CSV table of C-alpha atoms in Angstrom, one decimal:
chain,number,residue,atom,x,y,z
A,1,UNK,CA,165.0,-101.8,188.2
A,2,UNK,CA,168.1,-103.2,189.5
A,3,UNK,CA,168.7,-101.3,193.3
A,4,UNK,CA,171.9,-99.5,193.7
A,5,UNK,CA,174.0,-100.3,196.2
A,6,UNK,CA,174.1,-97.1,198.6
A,7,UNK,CA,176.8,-94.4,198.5
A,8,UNK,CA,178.9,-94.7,202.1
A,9,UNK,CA,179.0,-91.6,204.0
A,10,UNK,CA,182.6,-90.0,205.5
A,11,UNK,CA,184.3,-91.9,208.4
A,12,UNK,CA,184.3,-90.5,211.4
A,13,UNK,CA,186.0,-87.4,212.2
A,14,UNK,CA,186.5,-86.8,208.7
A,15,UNK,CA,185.0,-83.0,208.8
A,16,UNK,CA,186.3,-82.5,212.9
A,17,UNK,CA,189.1,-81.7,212.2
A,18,UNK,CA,188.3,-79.3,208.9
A,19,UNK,CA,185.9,-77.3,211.5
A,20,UNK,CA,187.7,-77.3,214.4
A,21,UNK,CA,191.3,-76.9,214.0
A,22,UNK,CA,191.8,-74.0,215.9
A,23,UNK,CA,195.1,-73.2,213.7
A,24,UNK,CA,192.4,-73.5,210.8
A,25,UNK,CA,195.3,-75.3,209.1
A,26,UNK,CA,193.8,-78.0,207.5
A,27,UNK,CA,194.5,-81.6,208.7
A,28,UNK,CA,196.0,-84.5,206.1
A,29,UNK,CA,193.0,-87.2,206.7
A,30,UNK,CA,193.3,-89.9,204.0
A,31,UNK,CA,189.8,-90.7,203.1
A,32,UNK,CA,189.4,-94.5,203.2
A,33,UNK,CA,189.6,-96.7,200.4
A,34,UNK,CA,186.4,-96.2,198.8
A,35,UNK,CA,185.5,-93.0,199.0
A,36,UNK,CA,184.7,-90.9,197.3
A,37,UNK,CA,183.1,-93.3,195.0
A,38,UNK,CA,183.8,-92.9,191.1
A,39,UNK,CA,181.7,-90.2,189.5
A,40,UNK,CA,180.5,-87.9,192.7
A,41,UNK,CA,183.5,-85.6,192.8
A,42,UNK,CA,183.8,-84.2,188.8
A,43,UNK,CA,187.0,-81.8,188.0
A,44,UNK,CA,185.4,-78.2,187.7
A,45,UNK,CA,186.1,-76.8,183.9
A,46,UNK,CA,188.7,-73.7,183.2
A,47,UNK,CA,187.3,-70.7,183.3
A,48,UNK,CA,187.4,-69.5,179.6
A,49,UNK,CA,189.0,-66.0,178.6
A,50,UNK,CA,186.8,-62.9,178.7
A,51,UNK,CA,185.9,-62.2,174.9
A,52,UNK,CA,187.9,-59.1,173.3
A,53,UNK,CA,185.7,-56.0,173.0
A,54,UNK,CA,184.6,-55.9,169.5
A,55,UNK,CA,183.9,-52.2,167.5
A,56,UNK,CA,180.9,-50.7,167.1
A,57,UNK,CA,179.1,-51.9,164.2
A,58,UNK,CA,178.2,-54.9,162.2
A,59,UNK,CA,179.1,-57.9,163.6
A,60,UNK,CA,182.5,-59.3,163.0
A,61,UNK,CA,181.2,-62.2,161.3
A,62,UNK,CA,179.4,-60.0,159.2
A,63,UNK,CA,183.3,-58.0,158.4
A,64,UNK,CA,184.7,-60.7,157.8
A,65,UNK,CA,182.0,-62.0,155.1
A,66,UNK,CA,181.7,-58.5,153.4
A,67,UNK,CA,185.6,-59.1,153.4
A,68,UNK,CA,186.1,-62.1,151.7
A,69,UNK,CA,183.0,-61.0,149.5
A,70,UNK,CA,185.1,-57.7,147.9
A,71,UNK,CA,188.4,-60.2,147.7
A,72,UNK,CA,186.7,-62.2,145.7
A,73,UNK,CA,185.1,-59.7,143.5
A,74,UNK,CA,188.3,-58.0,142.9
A,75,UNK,CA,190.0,-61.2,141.9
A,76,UNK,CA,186.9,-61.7,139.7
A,77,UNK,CA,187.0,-58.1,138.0
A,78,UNK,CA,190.7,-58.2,138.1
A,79,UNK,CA,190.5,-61.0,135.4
A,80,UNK,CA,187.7,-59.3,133.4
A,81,UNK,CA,189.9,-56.3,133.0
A,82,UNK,CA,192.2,-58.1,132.1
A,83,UNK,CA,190.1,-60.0,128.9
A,84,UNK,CA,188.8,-56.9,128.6
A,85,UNK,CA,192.5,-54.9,127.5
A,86,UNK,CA,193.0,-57.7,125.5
A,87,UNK,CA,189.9,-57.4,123.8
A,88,UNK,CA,190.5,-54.0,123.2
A,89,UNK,CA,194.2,-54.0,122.3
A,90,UNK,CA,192.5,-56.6,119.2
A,91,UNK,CA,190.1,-54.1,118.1
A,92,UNK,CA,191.5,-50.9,118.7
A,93,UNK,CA,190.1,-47.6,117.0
A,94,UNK,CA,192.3,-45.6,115.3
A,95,UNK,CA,190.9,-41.8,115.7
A,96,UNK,CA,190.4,-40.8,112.4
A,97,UNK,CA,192.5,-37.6,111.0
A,98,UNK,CA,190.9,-34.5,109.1
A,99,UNK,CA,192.9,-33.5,106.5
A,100,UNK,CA,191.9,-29.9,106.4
A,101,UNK,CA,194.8,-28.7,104.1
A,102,UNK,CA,195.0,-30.8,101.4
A,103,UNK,CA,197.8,-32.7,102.2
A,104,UNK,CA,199.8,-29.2,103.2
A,105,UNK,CA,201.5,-29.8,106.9
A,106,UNK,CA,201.2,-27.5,109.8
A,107,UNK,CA,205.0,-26.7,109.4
A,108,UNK,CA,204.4,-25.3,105.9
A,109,UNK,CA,201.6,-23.1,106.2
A,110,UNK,CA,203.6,-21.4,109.2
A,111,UNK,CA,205.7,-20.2,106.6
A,112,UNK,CA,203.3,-18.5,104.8
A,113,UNK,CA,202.0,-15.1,105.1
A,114,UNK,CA,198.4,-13.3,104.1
A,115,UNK,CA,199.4,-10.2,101.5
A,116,UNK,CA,197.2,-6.8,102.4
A,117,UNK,CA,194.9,-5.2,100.9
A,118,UNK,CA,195.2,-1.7,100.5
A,119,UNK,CA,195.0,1.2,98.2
A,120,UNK,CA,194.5,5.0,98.6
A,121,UNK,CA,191.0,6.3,99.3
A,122,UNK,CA,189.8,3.9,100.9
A,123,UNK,CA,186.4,4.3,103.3
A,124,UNK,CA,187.5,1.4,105.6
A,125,UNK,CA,190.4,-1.1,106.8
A,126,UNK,CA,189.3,-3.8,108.7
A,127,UNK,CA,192.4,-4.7,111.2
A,128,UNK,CA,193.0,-8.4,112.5
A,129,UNK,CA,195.8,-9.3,114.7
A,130,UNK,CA,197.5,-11.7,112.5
A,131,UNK,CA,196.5,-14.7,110.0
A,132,UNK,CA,195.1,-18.1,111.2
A,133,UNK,CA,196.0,-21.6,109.2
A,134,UNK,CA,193.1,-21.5,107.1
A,135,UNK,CA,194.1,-17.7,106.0
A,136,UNK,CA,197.5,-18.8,104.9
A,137,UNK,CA,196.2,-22.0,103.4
A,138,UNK,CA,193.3,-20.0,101.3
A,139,UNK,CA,195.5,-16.9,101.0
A,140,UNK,CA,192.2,-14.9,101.8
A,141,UNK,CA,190.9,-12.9,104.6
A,142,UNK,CA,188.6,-14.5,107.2
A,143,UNK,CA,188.1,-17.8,105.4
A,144,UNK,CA,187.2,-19.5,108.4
A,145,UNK,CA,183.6,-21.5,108.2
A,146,UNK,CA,182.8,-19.8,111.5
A,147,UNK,CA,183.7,-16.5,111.1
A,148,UNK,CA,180.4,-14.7,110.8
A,149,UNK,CA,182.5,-11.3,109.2
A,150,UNK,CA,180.9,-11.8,105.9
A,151,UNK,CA,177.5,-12.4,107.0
A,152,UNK,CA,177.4,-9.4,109.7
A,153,UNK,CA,178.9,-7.3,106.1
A,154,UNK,CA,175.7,-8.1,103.9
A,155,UNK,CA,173.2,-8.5,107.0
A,156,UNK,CA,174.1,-4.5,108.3
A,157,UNK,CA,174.2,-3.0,104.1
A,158,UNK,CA,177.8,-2.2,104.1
A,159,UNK,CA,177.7,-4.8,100.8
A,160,UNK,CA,174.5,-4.8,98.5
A,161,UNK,CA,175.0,-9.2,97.9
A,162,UNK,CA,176.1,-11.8,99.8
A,163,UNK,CA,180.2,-12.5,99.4
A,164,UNK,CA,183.2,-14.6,100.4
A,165,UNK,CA,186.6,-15.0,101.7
A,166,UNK,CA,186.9,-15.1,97.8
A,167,UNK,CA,185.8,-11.8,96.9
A,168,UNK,CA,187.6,-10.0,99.7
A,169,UNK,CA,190.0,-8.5,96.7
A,170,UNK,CA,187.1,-7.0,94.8
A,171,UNK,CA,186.0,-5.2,97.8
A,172,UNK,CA,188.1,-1.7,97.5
A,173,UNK,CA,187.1,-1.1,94.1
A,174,UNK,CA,183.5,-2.0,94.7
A,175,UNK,CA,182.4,-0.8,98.4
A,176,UNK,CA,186.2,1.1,99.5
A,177,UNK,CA,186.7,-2.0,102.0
A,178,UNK,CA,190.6,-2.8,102.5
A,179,UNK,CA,191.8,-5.4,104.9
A,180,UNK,CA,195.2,-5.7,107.1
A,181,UNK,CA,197.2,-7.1,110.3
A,182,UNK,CA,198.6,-5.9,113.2
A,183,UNK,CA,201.3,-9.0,112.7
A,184,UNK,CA,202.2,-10.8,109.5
A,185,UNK,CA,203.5,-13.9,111.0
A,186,UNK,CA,200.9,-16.9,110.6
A,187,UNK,CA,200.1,-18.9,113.9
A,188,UNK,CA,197.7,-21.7,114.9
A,189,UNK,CA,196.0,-19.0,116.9
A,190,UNK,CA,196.5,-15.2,118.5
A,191,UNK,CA,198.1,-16.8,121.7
A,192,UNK,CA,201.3,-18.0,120.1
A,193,UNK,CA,202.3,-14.7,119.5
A,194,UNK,CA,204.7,-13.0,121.6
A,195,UNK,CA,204.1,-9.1,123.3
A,196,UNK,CA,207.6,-8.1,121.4
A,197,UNK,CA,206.2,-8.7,117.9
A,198,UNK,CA,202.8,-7.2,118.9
A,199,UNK,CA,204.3,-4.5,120.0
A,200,UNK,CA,206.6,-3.7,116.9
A,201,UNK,CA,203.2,-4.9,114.4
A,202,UNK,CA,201.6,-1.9,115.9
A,203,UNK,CA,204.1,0.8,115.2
A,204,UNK,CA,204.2,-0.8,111.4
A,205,UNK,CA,199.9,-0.8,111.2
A,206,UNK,CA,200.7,3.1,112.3
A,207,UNK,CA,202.9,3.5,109.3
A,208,UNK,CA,200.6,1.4,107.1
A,209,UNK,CA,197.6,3.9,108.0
A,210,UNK,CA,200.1,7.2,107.9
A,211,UNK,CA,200.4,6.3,104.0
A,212,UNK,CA,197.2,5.6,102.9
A,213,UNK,CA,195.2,7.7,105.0
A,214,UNK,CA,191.8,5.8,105.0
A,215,UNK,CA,188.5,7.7,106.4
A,216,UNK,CA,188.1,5.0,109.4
A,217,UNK,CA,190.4,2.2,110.5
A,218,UNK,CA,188.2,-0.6,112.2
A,219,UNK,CA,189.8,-3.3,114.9
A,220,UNK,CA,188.6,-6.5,114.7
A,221,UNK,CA,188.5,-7.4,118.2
A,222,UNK,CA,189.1,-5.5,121.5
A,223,UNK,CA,192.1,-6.7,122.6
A,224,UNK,CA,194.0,-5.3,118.9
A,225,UNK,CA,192.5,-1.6,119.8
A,226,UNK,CA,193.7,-2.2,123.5
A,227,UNK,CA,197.3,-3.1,122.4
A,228,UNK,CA,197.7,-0.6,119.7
A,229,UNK,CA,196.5,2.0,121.9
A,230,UNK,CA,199.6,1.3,124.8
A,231,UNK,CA,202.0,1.4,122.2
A,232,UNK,CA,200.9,4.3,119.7
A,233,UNK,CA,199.2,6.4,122.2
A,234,UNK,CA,200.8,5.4,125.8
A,235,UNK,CA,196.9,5.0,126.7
A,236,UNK,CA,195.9,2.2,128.7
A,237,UNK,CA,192.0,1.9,128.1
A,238,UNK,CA,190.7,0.7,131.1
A,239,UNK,CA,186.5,0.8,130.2
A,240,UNK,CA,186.9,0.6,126.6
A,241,UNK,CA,183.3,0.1,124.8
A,242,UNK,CA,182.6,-0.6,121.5
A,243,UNK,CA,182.3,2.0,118.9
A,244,UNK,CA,183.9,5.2,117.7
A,245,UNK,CA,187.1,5.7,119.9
A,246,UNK,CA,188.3,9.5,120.7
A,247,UNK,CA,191.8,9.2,119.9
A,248,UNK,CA,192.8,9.3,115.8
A,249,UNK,CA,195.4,8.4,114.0
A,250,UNK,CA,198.1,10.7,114.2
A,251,UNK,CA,199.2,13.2,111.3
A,252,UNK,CA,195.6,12.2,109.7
A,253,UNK,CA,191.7,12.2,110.2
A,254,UNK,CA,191.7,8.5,110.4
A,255,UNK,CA,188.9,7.6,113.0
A,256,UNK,CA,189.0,4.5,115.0
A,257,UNK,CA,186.3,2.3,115.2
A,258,UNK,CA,186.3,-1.2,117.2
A,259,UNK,CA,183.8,-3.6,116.6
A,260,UNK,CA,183.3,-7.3,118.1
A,261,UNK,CA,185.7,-9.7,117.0
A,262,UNK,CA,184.3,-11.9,114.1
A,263,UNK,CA,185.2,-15.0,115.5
A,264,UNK,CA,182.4,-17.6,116.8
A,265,UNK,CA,184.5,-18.0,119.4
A,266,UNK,CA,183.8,-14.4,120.6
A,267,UNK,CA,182.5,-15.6,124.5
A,268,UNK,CA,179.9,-12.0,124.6
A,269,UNK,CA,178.2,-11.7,121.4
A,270,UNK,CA,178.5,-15.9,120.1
A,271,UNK,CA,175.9,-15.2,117.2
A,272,UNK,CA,176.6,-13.2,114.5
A,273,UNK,CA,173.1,-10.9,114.3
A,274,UNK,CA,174.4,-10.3,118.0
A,275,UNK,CA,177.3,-8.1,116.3
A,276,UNK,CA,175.6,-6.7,113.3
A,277,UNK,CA,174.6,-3.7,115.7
A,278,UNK,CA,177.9,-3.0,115.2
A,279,UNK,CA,178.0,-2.8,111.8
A,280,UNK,CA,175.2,-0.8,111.0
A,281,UNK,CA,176.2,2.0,113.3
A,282,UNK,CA,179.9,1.6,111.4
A,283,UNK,CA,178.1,2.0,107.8
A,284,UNK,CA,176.2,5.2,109.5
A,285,UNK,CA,179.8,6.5,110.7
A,286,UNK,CA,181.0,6.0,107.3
A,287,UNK,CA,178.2,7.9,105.5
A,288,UNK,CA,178.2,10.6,108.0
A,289,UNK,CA,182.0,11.0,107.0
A,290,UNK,CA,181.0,11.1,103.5
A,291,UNK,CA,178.1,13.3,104.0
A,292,UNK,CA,175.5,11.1,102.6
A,293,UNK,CA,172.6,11.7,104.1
A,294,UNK,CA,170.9,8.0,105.1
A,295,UNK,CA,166.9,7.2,104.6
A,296,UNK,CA,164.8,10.1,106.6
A,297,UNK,CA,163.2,7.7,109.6
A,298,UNK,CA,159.4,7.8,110.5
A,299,UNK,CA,158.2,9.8,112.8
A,300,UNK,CA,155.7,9.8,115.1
A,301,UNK,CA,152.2,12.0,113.7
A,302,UNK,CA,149.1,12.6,116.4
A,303,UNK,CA,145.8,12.6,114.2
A,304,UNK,CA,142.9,14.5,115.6
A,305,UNK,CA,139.3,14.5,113.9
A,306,UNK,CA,137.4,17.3,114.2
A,307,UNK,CA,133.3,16.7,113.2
A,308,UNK,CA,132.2,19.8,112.4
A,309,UNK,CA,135.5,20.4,110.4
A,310,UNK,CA,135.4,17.9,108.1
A,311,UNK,CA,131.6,18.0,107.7
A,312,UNK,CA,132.6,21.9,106.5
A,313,UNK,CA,135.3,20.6,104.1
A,314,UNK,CA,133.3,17.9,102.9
A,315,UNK,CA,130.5,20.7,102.0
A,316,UNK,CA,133.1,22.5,100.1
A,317,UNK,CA,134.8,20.0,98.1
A,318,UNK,CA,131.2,18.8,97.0
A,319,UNK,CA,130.3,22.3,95.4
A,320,UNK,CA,133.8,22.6,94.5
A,321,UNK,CA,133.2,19.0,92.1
A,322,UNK,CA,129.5,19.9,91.2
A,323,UNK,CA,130.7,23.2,89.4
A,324,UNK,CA,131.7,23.2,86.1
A,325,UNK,CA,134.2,21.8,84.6
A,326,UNK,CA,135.8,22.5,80.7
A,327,UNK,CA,137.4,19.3,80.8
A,328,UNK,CA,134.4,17.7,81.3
A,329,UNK,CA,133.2,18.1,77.6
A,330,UNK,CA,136.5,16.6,76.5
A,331,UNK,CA,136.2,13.8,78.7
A,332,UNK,CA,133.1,13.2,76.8
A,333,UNK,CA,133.9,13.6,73.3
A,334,UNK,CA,132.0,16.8,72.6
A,335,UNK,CA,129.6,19.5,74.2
A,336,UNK,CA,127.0,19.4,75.9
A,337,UNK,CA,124.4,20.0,73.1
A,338,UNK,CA,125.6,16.4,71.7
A,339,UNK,CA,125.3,14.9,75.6
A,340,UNK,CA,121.7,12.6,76.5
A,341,UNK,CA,120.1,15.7,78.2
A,342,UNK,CA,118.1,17.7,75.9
A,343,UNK,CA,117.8,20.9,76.4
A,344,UNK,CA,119.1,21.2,79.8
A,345,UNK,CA,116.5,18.4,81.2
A,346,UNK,CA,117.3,15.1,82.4
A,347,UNK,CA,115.8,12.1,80.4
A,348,UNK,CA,115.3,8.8,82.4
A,349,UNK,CA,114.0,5.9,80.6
A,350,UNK,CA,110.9,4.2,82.0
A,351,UNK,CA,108.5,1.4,81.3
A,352,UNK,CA,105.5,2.4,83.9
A,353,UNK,CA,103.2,5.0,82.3
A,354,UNK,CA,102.5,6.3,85.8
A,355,UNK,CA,105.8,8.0,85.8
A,356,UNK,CA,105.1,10.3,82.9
A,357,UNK,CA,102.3,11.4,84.9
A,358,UNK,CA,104.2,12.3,88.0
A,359,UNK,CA,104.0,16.2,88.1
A,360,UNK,CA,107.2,16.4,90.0
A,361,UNK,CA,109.1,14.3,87.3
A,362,UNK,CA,107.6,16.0,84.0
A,363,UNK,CA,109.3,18.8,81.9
A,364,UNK,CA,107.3,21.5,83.3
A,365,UNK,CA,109.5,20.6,86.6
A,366,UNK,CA,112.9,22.4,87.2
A,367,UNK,CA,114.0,19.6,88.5
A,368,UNK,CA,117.2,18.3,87.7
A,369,UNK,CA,117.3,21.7,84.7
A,370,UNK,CA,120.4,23.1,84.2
A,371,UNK,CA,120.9,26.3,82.1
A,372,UNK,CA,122.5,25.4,79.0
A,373,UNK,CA,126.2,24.9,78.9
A,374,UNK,CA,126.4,25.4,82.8
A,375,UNK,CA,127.0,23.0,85.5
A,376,UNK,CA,124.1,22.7,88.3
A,377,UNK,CA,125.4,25.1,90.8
A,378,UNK,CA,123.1,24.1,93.7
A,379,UNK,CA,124.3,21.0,95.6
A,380,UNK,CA,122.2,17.8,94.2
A,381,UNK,CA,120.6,16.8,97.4
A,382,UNK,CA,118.7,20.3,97.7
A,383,UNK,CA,117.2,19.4,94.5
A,384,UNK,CA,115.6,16.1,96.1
A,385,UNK,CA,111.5,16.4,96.9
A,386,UNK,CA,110.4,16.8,99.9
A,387,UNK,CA,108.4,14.2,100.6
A,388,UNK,CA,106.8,15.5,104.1
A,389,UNK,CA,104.3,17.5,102.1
């Protein structure tokens, strides 16, 4: 190794006057050519900035990743969606339309009304607040799939075989069932109509009943009775249950009865053999009108057995049997005389010669002797042999 040459110190007085200026000003001394050599005195670096305080959390590296991550997922799924409308804007589904009317528009059946069915001397008139679109399109009452008004009729007996919406006009001949509205005016459903045409369908269902005087007019549905009630009677019901109601029809008997309504849609009885409670107890109202008295119901009976009692009737109906009978000879196709006894004495037919010489069992015995054309009186089992002797 080469040696380097050495490093020259300070001249003299170079620090003297740095440590002992007594102004402590410090003193311009050139240093001499030379010195400090090259590479002993280095320029100390900047001091860098103190670092921002960052959020709790993930790092910001980490931020600015996710960041960039959900950019470029939105720009990715922004484009799918984007194929993807197209796609479906190629192949799009047309919602197929039900044409439950046969080609007749909405706009046409609102024009048409459901005729009534009533007569005089009628036992019931079922009430519905007005006709739906499938009642003016089939021009019959309670058409509806759903409706379970014709089942509940044949499940509670008020009809004897299972009917239709298509029947509904044979019913006031055949079982004195009419049928009517509060409101004529057809309407997708019961909330289209308005409280001023409610109101005036009620006082024209009071004139309806007035005329033909049936024995018990029956709302289909709570909210009818409800409505009917404010207008005819000024009654608001607030607790109204199903049933018979206590208020008739004025300047009549008519009673008022209010049952479920028929509809599926009916939120508190949805099934229909939930409701045919209610039309049992209105086929009982309607016989108990009529004073037809229904099927007498089984009652309850408490057997007792006394031993000695029917030991003692048992005794007497066997003597009563073992007496004689005329009819017995009849039975047999002649008297007694013409029977298989002979001469009173019972023959029994046997192939062991040791039972002719049985004393007990030979004619000399009154066993099993009768007197002629009698009937033993004594009971058959005191004629058995004691066989303890």
């Amino acid at each position: 190794m080469e040696a380097q040459p050495p490093v020259p110190g300070p001249p003299p007085g170079y620090g003297q006057h740095w440590y002992h200026n007594p102004s402590q000003q410090p003193v311009d001394v050139q240093p001499p050519d030379g010195y400090p050599p090259p590479g002993l005195l280095q320029p100390v670096p900047e001091a860098a900035p103190p670092a921002p305080k960052r959020k709790r959390g993930r790092p910001a590296g980490t931020q600015q990743k996710k960041s960039e991550a959900a950019g470029t997922k939105k720009a990715k799924t922004g484009k799918s969606k984007g194929k993807q409308e197209k796609i479906t804007d190629s192949f799009k589904t047309v919602k197929r339309k039900i044409d439950r009317f046969n080609g007749t528009t909405e706009a046409e059946l609102l024009t048409k009304t459901l005729p009534d069915i009533l007569t005089y001397g009628l036992d019931i008139v079922i009430i519905g607040i007005n006709p739906g679109l499938m009642a003016a399109y089939k021009g019959h009452h309670y058409p509806g799939p759903g409706n379970h008004f014709w089942k509940c009729l044949f499940l509670s007996g008020l009809i004897d075989v299972p009917l239709n919406h298509m029947d509904d006009g044979s019913l006031p001949e055949k079982y004195g069932i009419g049928f009517t509205n509060m409101v004529e005016r057809t309407t997708p459903g019961s909330k289209d109509l308005k409280s001023k045409e409610i109101r005036e369908g009620g006082k024209i269902l009071l004139q309806k009943l007035q005329k033909y005087k049936p024995r018990i007019a029956v709302f289909n549905g709570k909210c009818i009775y409800e409505i009917f009630s404010k207008e005819v009677f000024g009654v608001k019901v607030k607790k109204m249950e199903f049933g018979q109601q206590p208020h008739q029809i004025p300047e009549g008997e008519t009673v008022i009865y209010v049952m479920p309504s028929s509809s599926a849609r009916c939120a508190q009885f949805p099934r229909a053999q939930d409701k045919v409670h209610y039309y049992i107890k209105l086929k009982e109202l309607r016989n108990h009108l009529k004073g037809v008295k229904g099927a007498t119901e089984v009652s309850e009976v408490e057997y007792s057995f006394d031993l000695h009692k029917a030991q003692a009737e048992a005794k007497k109906m066997a003597i009563k049997e073992e007496k004689y009978d005329p009819g017995y000879e009849a039975a047999y196709g002649g008297p007694l005389e013409n029977a298989s006894e002979t001469n009173g004495q019972c023959n029994f037919a046997t192939t062991e010669p040791a039972a002719t010489s049985n004393s007990e069992f030979n004619a000399d015995s009154t066993f099993c002797q009768v007197p002629d054309g009698q009937w033993m009186t004594q009971s058959f089992t005191d004629q058995i042999p004691s066989i303890n002797n």
